[in-house]
Coordinates of C-alpha atoms and ligand atoms in Angstrom, one line a residue:
M158 CA 77.9 -1.3 22.9
S159 CA 81.4 -0.2 24.1
D160 CA 83.5 -2.3 26.4
S161 CA 82.8 0.3 29.1
E162 CA 79.1 0.0 28.7
A163 CA 79.4 -3.7 28.9
V164 CA 81.3 -3.5 32.2
V165 CA 78.6 -1.2 33.6
R166 CA 75.8 -3.6 32.4
R167 CA 77.4 -6.6 33.9
A168 CA 78.0 -4.8 37.3
V169 CA 74.4 -3.6 37.4
E170 CA 73.0 -7.1 36.5
R171 CA 74.9 -8.3 39.5
L172 CA 74.3 -5.5 42.0
R173 CA 70.8 -4.5 41.3
P174 CA 69.0 -7.6 42.6
L175 CA 71.3 -7.7 45.7
Y176 CA 70.5 -4.0 46.5
K177 CA 66.8 -4.7 46.2
A178 CA 67.1 -7.8 48.4
A179 CA 69.1 -5.9 51.0
S180 CA 66.6 -3.1 51.0
E181 CA 63.6 -5.4 51.4
S182 CA 65.2 -7.5 54.1
W183 CA 66.3 -4.2 55.9
W184 CA 62.7 -3.0 55.8
D185 CA 61.3 -6.3 57.0
A186 CA 63.8 -6.6 59.9
N187 CA 62.8 -3.0 61.0
V188 CA 59.0 -3.3 60.8
S189 CA 59.2 -6.7 62.5
A190 CA 62.3 -7.6 64.5
T191 CA 62.0 -11.4 64.4
E192 CA 65.1 -13.7 64.5
E193 CA 64.2 -15.0 61.0
N194 CA 64.0 -11.4 59.6
E195 CA 67.3 -10.5 61.2
R196 CA 68.9 -13.7 59.8
R197 CA 67.7 -12.7 56.3
R198 CA 68.8 -9.2 56.7
V199 CA 72.4 -10.2 57.6
A200 CA 72.5 -12.8 54.8
A201 CA 71.3 -10.2 52.2
E202 CA 73.8 -7.6 53.4
L203 CA 76.7 -10.1 53.3
A204 CA 75.8 -11.1 49.7
L205 CA 75.9 -7.5 48.7
S206 CA 79.1 -6.7 50.5
D207 CA 80.7 -9.8 48.9
A208 CA 79.7 -8.6 45.5
L209 CA 81.2 -5.1 46.2
A210 CA 84.4 -6.8 47.4
D211 CA 84.8 -8.7 44.1
A212 CA 88.3 -8.0 42.9
E213 CA 87.6 -9.0 39.2
L214 CA 84.6 -6.6 39.0
F215 CA 86.8 -3.9 40.5
D216 CA 89.6 -4.5 37.9
D217 CA 87.1 -4.3 35.1
V218 CA 85.8 -1.0 36.4
E219 CA 89.3 0.4 36.8
A220 CA 90.2 -0.6 33.3
A221 CA 87.0 0.8 31.8
R222 CA 87.6 4.1 33.7
A223 CA 91.1 4.3 32.3
N224 CA 89.8 3.7 28.7
G225 CA 87.4 6.6 28.8
A226 CA 83.7 6.6 27.9
A227 CA 80.8 8.7 27.1
P228 CA 79.8 11.1 29.9
L229 CA 76.9 9.2 31.4
V230 CA 78.8 5.9 31.2
R231 CA 81.8 7.6 32.8
R232 CA 79.6 8.9 35.6
Q233 CA 78.3 5.4 36.3
L234 CA 81.8 4.0 36.4
E235 CA 82.8 6.7 38.9
L236 CA 79.9 5.8 41.2
L237 CA 80.7 2.1 40.9
H238 CA 84.3 2.7 41.6
A239 CA 83.5 4.7 44.8
S240 CA 81.3 2.0 46.1
L241 CA 83.8 -0.8 45.3
V242 CA 87.0 0.9 46.6
P243 CA 86.3 0.6 50.4
N244 CA 85.5 -3.1 49.9
Q245 CA 88.7 -3.9 48.1
V246 CA 90.5 -4.6 51.4
P247 CA 92.4 -7.8 52.2
E248 CA 89.7 -10.2 53.5
A249 CA 91.3 -10.8 56.9
I250 CA 91.3 -7.0 57.7
R251 CA 87.7 -6.6 56.3
H252 CA 86.4 -9.4 58.5
R253 CA 88.3 -8.1 61.6
I254 CA 86.9 -4.6 61.0
V255 CA 83.3 -5.9 60.8
E256 CA 83.7 -8.1 63.9
L257 CA 85.2 -5.4 65.9
E258 CA 82.6 -2.8 64.9
A259 CA 79.8 -5.3 65.8
S260 CA 81.4 -6.0 69.1
V261 CA 81.8 -2.2 70.0
E262 CA 78.2 -1.6 68.9
S263 CA 76.8 -4.2 71.1
R264 CA 78.8 -3.0 74.1
F265 CA 77.4 0.4 73.5
A266 CA 73.9 -1.1 73.5
Q267 CA 74.5 -3.0 76.7
H268 CA 76.6 -0.6 78.7
R269 CA 75.0 1.3 81.6
G270 CA 76.8 3.9 83.5
E271 CA 76.2 4.3 87.3
V272 CA 74.9 7.1 89.4
D273 CA 75.0 6.5 93.2
G274 CA 75.5 2.8 92.6
R275 CA 72.4 2.5 90.4
A276 CA 72.6 1.7 86.7
V277 CA 71.4 4.5 84.4
D278 CA 70.5 4.4 80.7
D279 CA 70.9 7.3 78.3
N280 CA 67.3 8.6 78.9
E281 CA 67.9 8.7 82.6
I282 CA 71.2 10.5 82.2
K283 CA 69.5 13.1 80.0
R284 CA 66.7 13.4 82.5
I285 CA 69.1 14.2 85.3
L286 CA 71.0 16.7 83.1
R287 CA 67.7 18.4 82.2
E288 CA 66.1 18.4 85.7
S289 CA 68.6 18.2 88.4
D290 CA 69.9 21.3 90.3
D291 CA 72.3 19.2 92.3
E292 CA 75.8 19.7 90.9
A293 CA 77.1 16.5 92.4
E294 CA 74.3 14.5 90.8
R295 CA 74.8 16.2 87.5
R296 CA 78.5 15.5 87.6
A297 CA 77.9 11.9 88.4
A298 CA 75.4 11.6 85.5
W299 CA 77.8 13.3 83.1
E300 CA 80.7 11.0 84.2
A301 CA 78.4 8.0 83.9
S302 CA 77.7 9.0 80.3
K303 CA 81.4 8.7 79.6
T304 CA 82.2 5.3 81.2
V305 CA 81.3 3.6 77.9
G306 CA 84.3 5.4 76.4
A307 CA 86.8 3.7 78.7
A308 CA 85.1 0.3 78.1
V309 CA 85.7 0.6 74.2
A310 CA 88.6 3.0 73.8
D311 CA 91.2 0.3 73.1
D312 CA 89.0 -1.3 70.5
V313 CA 88.2 2.0 68.8
R314 CA 92.0 2.8 68.6
E315 CA 92.4 -0.7 67.1
L316 CA 89.6 0.0 64.6
A317 CA 91.4 3.2 63.6
R318 CA 94.6 1.2 63.0
L319 CA 92.9 -1.5 61.0
R320 CA 91.0 1.0 58.9
N321 CA 94.3 2.9 58.2
E322 CA 95.9 -0.4 57.2
A323 CA 93.0 -1.1 54.8
A324 CA 93.2 2.5 53.4
R325 CA 97.0 2.3 52.9
S326 CA 96.7 -1.0 51.1
L327 CA 94.6 0.9 48.6
G328 CA 97.0 3.8 48.3
Y329 CA 95.3 6.3 50.5
R330 CA 97.1 8.3 53.2
D331 CA 94.8 7.0 55.9
W332 CA 91.1 6.1 56.5
F333 CA 90.0 9.7 56.7
A334 CA 91.4 10.4 53.3
L335 CA 89.8 7.3 51.8
A336 CA 86.4 8.0 53.4
V337 CA 86.3 11.6 52.1
A338 CA 87.5 10.7 48.6
T339 CA 85.0 7.8 48.1
S340 CA 82.1 10.0 49.2
E341 CA 82.8 12.5 46.4
M342 CA 84.3 15.1 48.7
D343 CA 87.6 16.9 48.4
E344 CA 89.5 17.1 51.7
T345 CA 90.9 20.6 51.0
R346 CA 87.4 21.8 50.2
L347 CA 85.9 20.1 53.2
F348 CA 88.3 21.9 55.5
A349 CA 87.8 25.1 53.7
T350 CA 84.1 24.8 54.3
L351 CA 84.6 23.9 57.9
D352 CA 86.9 26.9 58.4
E353 CA 84.2 29.1 56.8
C354 CA 81.7 27.7 59.2
D355 CA 84.1 28.3 62.1
R356 CA 84.7 31.9 61.0
L357 CA 81.0 32.7 60.5
T358 CA 79.8 31.1 63.8
A359 CA 82.6 31.9 66.2
E360 CA 81.4 35.3 67.2
P361 CA 77.6 34.7 67.4
F362 CA 78.3 31.4 69.2
A363 CA 80.5 33.2 71.8
R364 CA 77.8 35.8 72.3
W365 CA 75.0 33.2 72.6
K366 CA 77.0 31.0 74.9
A367 CA 77.9 33.9 77.2
E368 CA 74.1 34.6 77.6
T369 CA 73.4 30.9 78.1
D370 CA 76.2 30.6 80.7
A371 CA 74.9 33.6 82.6
R372 CA 71.5 31.9 82.9
L373 CA 73.0 28.6 83.9
A374 CA 75.3 30.3 86.5
E375 CA 72.2 31.9 88.0
R376 CA 70.3 28.6 88.0
F377 CA 73.1 26.7 89.7
G378 CA 74.1 29.5 91.9
C379 CA 77.7 29.5 90.8
A380 CA 80.2 31.8 89.0
V381 CA 80.3 31.5 85.2
G382 CA 83.9 30.4 85.5
S383 CA 82.8 27.4 87.6
L384 CA 80.6 26.0 84.8
R385 CA 81.8 22.6 83.6
P386 CA 80.4 20.2 80.9
W387 CA 77.9 18.7 83.3
H388 CA 76.0 22.0 83.6
Y389 CA 74.7 21.7 80.1
E390 CA 71.9 19.4 79.2
D391 CA 73.4 17.3 76.5
P392 CA 76.4 15.1 77.5
F393 CA 78.3 16.3 74.4
F394 CA 76.7 19.8 74.3
Q395 CA 75.5 19.0 70.8
E396 CA 72.0 20.2 71.5
V397 CA 70.5 23.4 72.9
P398 CA 69.2 23.3 76.5
A399 CA 65.4 22.9 76.4
A400 CA 64.9 26.2 78.1
G401 CA 66.2 27.9 74.9
G402 CA 63.5 26.1 72.8
V403 CA 59.8 26.8 72.2
D404 CA 57.2 24.4 73.7
L405 CA 54.8 23.5 70.9
T406 CA 53.1 20.6 72.8
A407 CA 49.7 22.4 72.8
V408 CA 50.0 23.3 69.1
F409 CA 50.4 19.7 68.0
A410 CA 48.2 18.0 70.5
G411 CA 45.4 16.0 68.7
K412 CA 46.8 17.0 65.2
D413 CA 47.2 14.5 62.4
V414 CA 50.9 15.2 61.6
V415 CA 50.9 12.7 58.7
A416 CA 48.1 14.6 57.0
L417 CA 49.9 17.9 57.8
A418 CA 53.0 16.7 56.1
R419 CA 51.2 15.3 53.2
E420 CA 49.3 18.6 52.7
T421 CA 52.5 20.6 52.9
Y422 CA 53.9 18.7 49.9
E423 CA 50.6 18.7 48.0
R424 CA 50.5 22.5 48.3
M425 CA 53.9 22.6 46.7
G426 CA 52.6 20.3 43.9
V427 CA 54.5 17.3 45.2
E428 CA 52.5 14.1 45.5
T429 CA 53.5 11.8 48.4
G430 CA 50.5 9.5 48.5
P431 CA 52.3 6.6 46.8
I432 CA 55.0 6.8 49.5
L433 CA 52.5 7.0 52.4
E434 CA 50.5 4.0 51.1
R435 CA 53.6 1.8 51.3
S436 CA 54.8 3.2 54.6
D437 CA 54.6 1.9 58.2
L438 CA 54.0 5.0 60.3
F439 CA 52.7 4.3 63.8
P440 CA 54.3 2.7 66.9
R441 CA 53.9 -0.9 67.4
E442 CA 55.5 -3.7 69.5
G443 CA 58.6 -5.3 67.9
K444 CA 59.2 -2.4 65.5
C445 CA 62.3 -0.1 65.1
Q446 CA 61.7 3.0 67.3
H447 CA 63.4 5.5 65.0
A448 CA 62.5 6.8 61.5
F449 CA 64.0 6.4 58.0
C450 CA 63.0 6.5 54.4
I451 CA 64.1 3.8 52.0
D452 CA 64.1 3.6 48.2
V453 CA 63.7 -0.2 47.7
D454 CA 64.0 -0.6 44.0
R455 CA 64.7 2.9 42.4
E456 CA 61.5 2.3 40.5
G457 CA 59.1 4.1 42.8
D458 CA 58.9 1.7 45.7
V459 CA 59.8 4.3 48.3
R460 CA 58.7 3.8 52.0
V461 CA 58.9 5.6 55.3
L462 CA 59.2 4.0 58.7
A463 CA 58.1 6.1 61.6
N464 CA 56.4 6.0 65.0
V465 CA 54.2 9.0 64.8
V466 CA 52.5 10.6 67.7
A467 CA 51.1 14.1 67.7
D468 CA 54.0 16.3 68.6
R469 CA 56.6 18.7 67.1
Y470 CA 59.3 16.0 66.9
W471 CA 57.2 13.8 64.7
A472 CA 55.9 16.6 62.6
D473 CA 59.5 17.6 61.9
T474 CA 60.4 13.9 61.3
M475 CA 57.5 13.2 58.9
L476 CA 58.3 16.4 56.9
H477 CA 62.0 15.3 56.9
E478 CA 61.5 11.7 55.7
L479 CA 59.0 12.7 53.0
G480 CA 61.7 15.1 51.8
H481 CA 63.9 12.1 51.2
G482 CA 61.0 10.3 49.7
A483 CA 59.9 13.1 47.4
Y484 CA 63.5 13.2 46.1
D485 CA 63.6 9.4 45.5
I486 CA 60.4 9.2 43.5
G487 CA 61.4 12.3 41.7
F488 CA 64.4 10.8 39.8
D489 CA 64.1 10.8 36.0
R490 CA 62.9 7.3 35.4
T491 CA 64.7 7.1 32.1
L492 CA 68.1 7.4 33.8
P493 CA 70.2 4.3 34.1
W494 CA 69.7 2.4 37.5
L495 CA 73.0 3.5 38.9
L496 CA 72.1 7.2 38.4
R497 CA 68.6 6.9 40.0
D498 CA 70.1 7.8 43.3
C499 CA 71.2 10.9 45.2
H500 CA 74.2 12.1 47.2
L501 CA 73.7 12.1 51.0
T502 CA 74.4 15.8 51.5
V503 CA 71.7 16.9 49.0
T504 CA 69.0 14.6 50.1
E505 CA 69.8 15.4 53.7
G506 CA 69.6 19.1 52.8
M507 CA 66.2 18.6 51.2
A508 CA 64.9 16.7 54.2
I509 CA 66.3 19.3 56.8
L510 CA 64.8 22.1 54.7
M511 CA 61.3 20.5 55.0
G512 CA 61.7 19.3 58.6
R513 CA 62.5 22.9 59.8
L514 CA 59.0 23.9 58.8
A515 CA 57.7 22.3 62.0
Q516 CA 59.2 25.3 63.8
D517 CA 58.3 27.9 61.1
A518 CA 55.6 30.4 62.1
D519 CA 54.2 30.7 58.6
W520 CA 53.8 27.0 58.3
L521 CA 52.1 26.8 61.7
R522 CA 49.7 29.4 60.6
E523 CA 49.0 28.3 57.0
V524 CA 49.1 24.6 57.3
V525 CA 48.5 23.7 61.0
G526 CA 45.9 26.6 61.5
V527 CA 47.5 28.3 64.4
D528 CA 45.8 31.8 64.6
A529 CA 47.7 34.7 63.2
E530 CA 48.3 36.5 66.5
E531 CA 49.7 33.4 68.2
A532 CA 51.9 32.6 65.2
G533 CA 53.2 36.2 65.3
R534 CA 54.0 35.8 69.0
L535 CA 55.8 32.6 68.4
E536 CA 57.8 33.7 65.3
P537 CA 60.8 35.5 66.9
R538 CA 61.2 32.8 69.5
L539 CA 61.1 30.0 67.0
R540 CA 63.6 31.7 64.8
A541 CA 65.9 32.2 67.8
A542 CA 65.5 28.6 68.7
L543 CA 66.4 27.3 65.2
A544 CA 69.4 29.7 65.1
A545 CA 70.7 28.5 68.5
E546 CA 70.3 24.9 67.3
A547 CA 72.2 25.6 64.1
L548 CA 75.0 27.4 66.1
V549 CA 75.4 24.7 68.7
F550 CA 75.4 21.9 66.2
T551 CA 77.9 23.6 63.9
R552 CA 80.4 24.1 66.7
W553 CA 79.9 20.4 67.7
V554 CA 80.6 19.2 64.1
L555 CA 83.8 21.2 64.2
V556 CA 85.0 19.2 67.1
M557 CA 83.9 15.8 65.6
T558 CA 85.4 16.2 62.2
N559 CA 88.7 17.8 63.4
F560 CA 89.0 15.0 66.0
E561 CA 88.4 12.2 63.4
R562 CA 91.1 13.7 61.1
A563 CA 93.5 13.7 64.1
L564 CA 92.5 10.2 65.2
Y565 CA 93.4 8.7 61.7
A566 CA 96.5 10.8 61.4
D567 CA 97.9 9.2 64.5
P568 CA 95.8 6.6 66.5
E569 CA 98.6 6.4 69.1
A570 CA 98.5 10.1 70.0
D571 CA 97.3 11.6 73.3
L572 CA 93.7 11.6 72.0
A573 CA 92.2 12.8 75.4
A574 CA 94.4 15.9 75.1
T575 CA 93.3 16.4 71.4
W576 CA 89.7 16.0 72.3
W577 CA 89.6 18.5 75.1
E578 CA 91.7 21.0 73.2
L579 CA 89.0 20.9 70.4
V580 CA 86.1 21.0 72.8
S581 CA 87.6 24.1 74.5
R582 CA 88.3 25.8 71.3
H583 CA 85.1 25.2 69.3
Q584 CA 82.5 24.7 72.0
L585 CA 84.0 27.0 74.6
L586 CA 83.6 24.5 77.3
T587 CA 86.0 24.3 80.3
P588 CA 87.5 20.8 80.7
P589 CA 87.1 19.2 84.1
E590 CA 90.4 19.6 86.0
G591 CA 92.9 16.8 85.4
R592 CA 90.6 14.7 83.2
D593 CA 92.3 12.2 80.9
A594 CA 89.6 9.6 80.4
P595 CA 89.0 8.6 76.8
D596 CA 85.8 10.7 76.5
W597 CA 86.2 10.8 72.7
A598 CA 85.4 7.1 72.6
A599 CA 82.0 7.6 74.2
K600 CA 80.6 9.0 71.0
I601 CA 79.4 5.9 69.1
H602 CA 79.9 7.5 65.6
V603 CA 83.7 7.5 66.1
A604 CA 83.6 3.7 66.2
C605 CA 80.6 2.8 64.1
A606 CA 79.9 5.6 61.6
P607 CA 83.4 6.8 60.9
V608 CA 84.1 10.0 59.0
Y609 CA 80.4 10.7 58.4
Y610 CA 79.6 13.5 60.9
H611 CA 80.4 16.4 58.5
T612 CA 77.5 15.1 56.3
Y613 CA 75.0 16.4 58.9
L614 CA 76.5 19.8 58.8
Y615 CA 76.6 19.8 55.0
G616 CA 72.8 18.9 55.1
N617 CA 72.2 22.1 57.1
L618 CA 74.3 24.2 54.7
V619 CA 72.4 22.8 51.7
A620 CA 69.0 23.3 53.4
S621 CA 69.8 27.0 54.0
Q622 CA 71.2 27.4 50.5
L623 CA 68.2 25.8 48.8
H624 CA 65.8 27.9 51.0
A625 CA 67.5 31.1 49.8
T626 CA 67.2 30.0 46.2
L627 CA 63.4 29.1 46.7
D628 CA 62.8 32.5 48.2
R629 CA 64.3 34.1 45.1
V630 CA 62.8 31.9 42.4
A631 CA 59.4 30.9 44.0
G632 CA 58.8 33.5 46.8
G633 CA 59.3 30.8 49.4
L634 CA 58.1 27.2 49.7
I635 CA 54.9 26.9 51.8
G636 CA 52.0 26.7 49.4
R637 CA 54.2 27.4 46.4
P638 CA 53.9 24.9 43.5
E639 CA 56.7 26.9 41.8
A640 CA 59.0 25.7 44.6
G641 CA 57.9 22.1 44.1
A642 CA 58.4 22.4 40.4
F643 CA 61.8 23.9 40.8
L644 CA 63.0 21.2 43.2
G645 CA 61.6 18.5 41.0
E646 CA 63.2 19.8 37.9
R647 CA 66.5 21.1 39.2
V648 CA 67.3 18.9 42.1
F649 CA 65.4 15.6 42.0
R650 CA 65.3 14.7 38.3
P651 CA 69.0 14.7 37.6
G652 CA 69.7 12.0 40.3
Q653 CA 73.4 11.2 40.3
S654 CA 73.9 12.1 36.7
V655 CA 75.7 15.1 37.9
R656 CA 78.2 15.2 40.9
W657 CA 76.4 16.6 44.0
D658 CA 78.6 19.8 44.2
R659 CA 77.9 20.6 40.5
L660 CA 74.2 19.8 41.0
L661 CA 74.0 22.2 43.9
E662 CA 75.9 24.9 41.9
Q663 CA 73.6 24.4 38.9
A664 CA 70.5 24.6 41.0
T665 CA 71.4 27.5 43.3
G666 CA 73.8 29.5 41.1
E667 CA 76.7 29.1 43.6
A668 CA 79.0 26.6 45.0
L669 CA 78.3 25.2 48.5
T670 CA 78.6 28.0 51.0
A671 CA 78.0 28.6 54.7
K672 CA 76.8 32.1 54.2
H673 CA 73.1 31.2 53.9
L674 CA 73.2 29.2 57.2
A675 CA 75.1 32.1 58.8
R676 CA 72.5 34.6 57.6
D677 CA 69.7 32.4 59.0
I678 CA 71.5 32.3 62.3
A679 CA 72.1 36.0 62.3
A680 CA 68.5 36.8 61.5
G681 CA 67.2 34.4 64.2
L682 CA 69.4 35.9 66.9
A683 CA 68.7 39.5 65.8
D684 CA 65.1 39.4 66.8
Ligands
ZN16 ZN1 67.5 12.4 56.9

């Protein structure tokens, strides 16, 4: 055994049980939020992060990387290096960052804006923005959604300064550069991809938004030029107004969406039974209200947490989470432990590809049993709705990612001006006159999931790119075992043995591109 292999073996012996313990305690705390489970979760996460912060381990990995090694060993060293780097920060800064993040997060959880002197939570704000025709009330609700920004802005700026200090101590320009580099992205390529997305969506978005604005102006009885951010339903305009979607309530009423998801995979030759058996799928008191998939041990213990009811959202979510799960149980089991893992952009792409089926007319007909005539009627509207979602979301990610780069480039800058400049340019919204509140700080991701947002956009690009490939090699994916076999062999099996961008290129025959998403959008809007 070479020295490099010995370094990898020692690291894995140390990290593997800590990962498993952290995963198990995360699962337990989410299926049953007791104080005891929460205490165990925090302890397990601390133990893992302490190991990742170990300077000696980091030095060994750096030395082994410099010495060169066989390809698979080198790949493991790269992955180890990427997960250790962000933790090699002076302890005082690391602890200060963790404390401040936790404090900002809990203020987000507790903060309530006010409308007419009454406290409103996020659901109530969204309800007003969906239902109210009273401009003053809408404006009050929108402004209420931003007051959390003012409450945390100073601390979010401080977090940016601390993260920059940490990044610079490790030789990076700023935190943005560190975060991108340690997630196996290249900053130049990232912005080339974002520019490509900008170019391909600018014109269709402007057209779609002009139509939407005309409808809104009619609804609110005002001129298009008088529309302001509170006239849209989502406080950040990151989602399509519900009127642009298709109501599938009746289609899913009384349906077993877990069985539908399972059958979808089965018909592609992908067995999800072992995942479902370990999963916790239905709403219950004291349980996390969201959904996620977790690979507990990288040896087949893969579980989904969900809160399934019979509707479109949960059909999408079950298809989505099982996409992650199918990926996780599909790694080549003979790969070393460090390589039985996947890059976020590719697993998100796989999950989004499958989740989109819940709004696919062919899937509704073939798997849910909607009659052919009804499915035919729904088809153009569903495609238009998906296209609008993709457009609106892409423009929003352009705002977020460009803003985060500007934030870390200079946390002392006039960030309100930067924010509204980006919102006007990419989302074509008209800023409220004279507004200089820190609205950028009202988005929790800026504080608590820094430099991550572009991953969601990449997931959409990967989903469209994989779909185009499956159309070519398997004639689609619904009821196509060839599609399941292709994904299993070309996408799942290699795990992290190949860098994600190479893997995508090998599987689809081209580097990551926005052109397939752009084509999906164009096709949806053309109908
Ligand atoms: Zn996901």
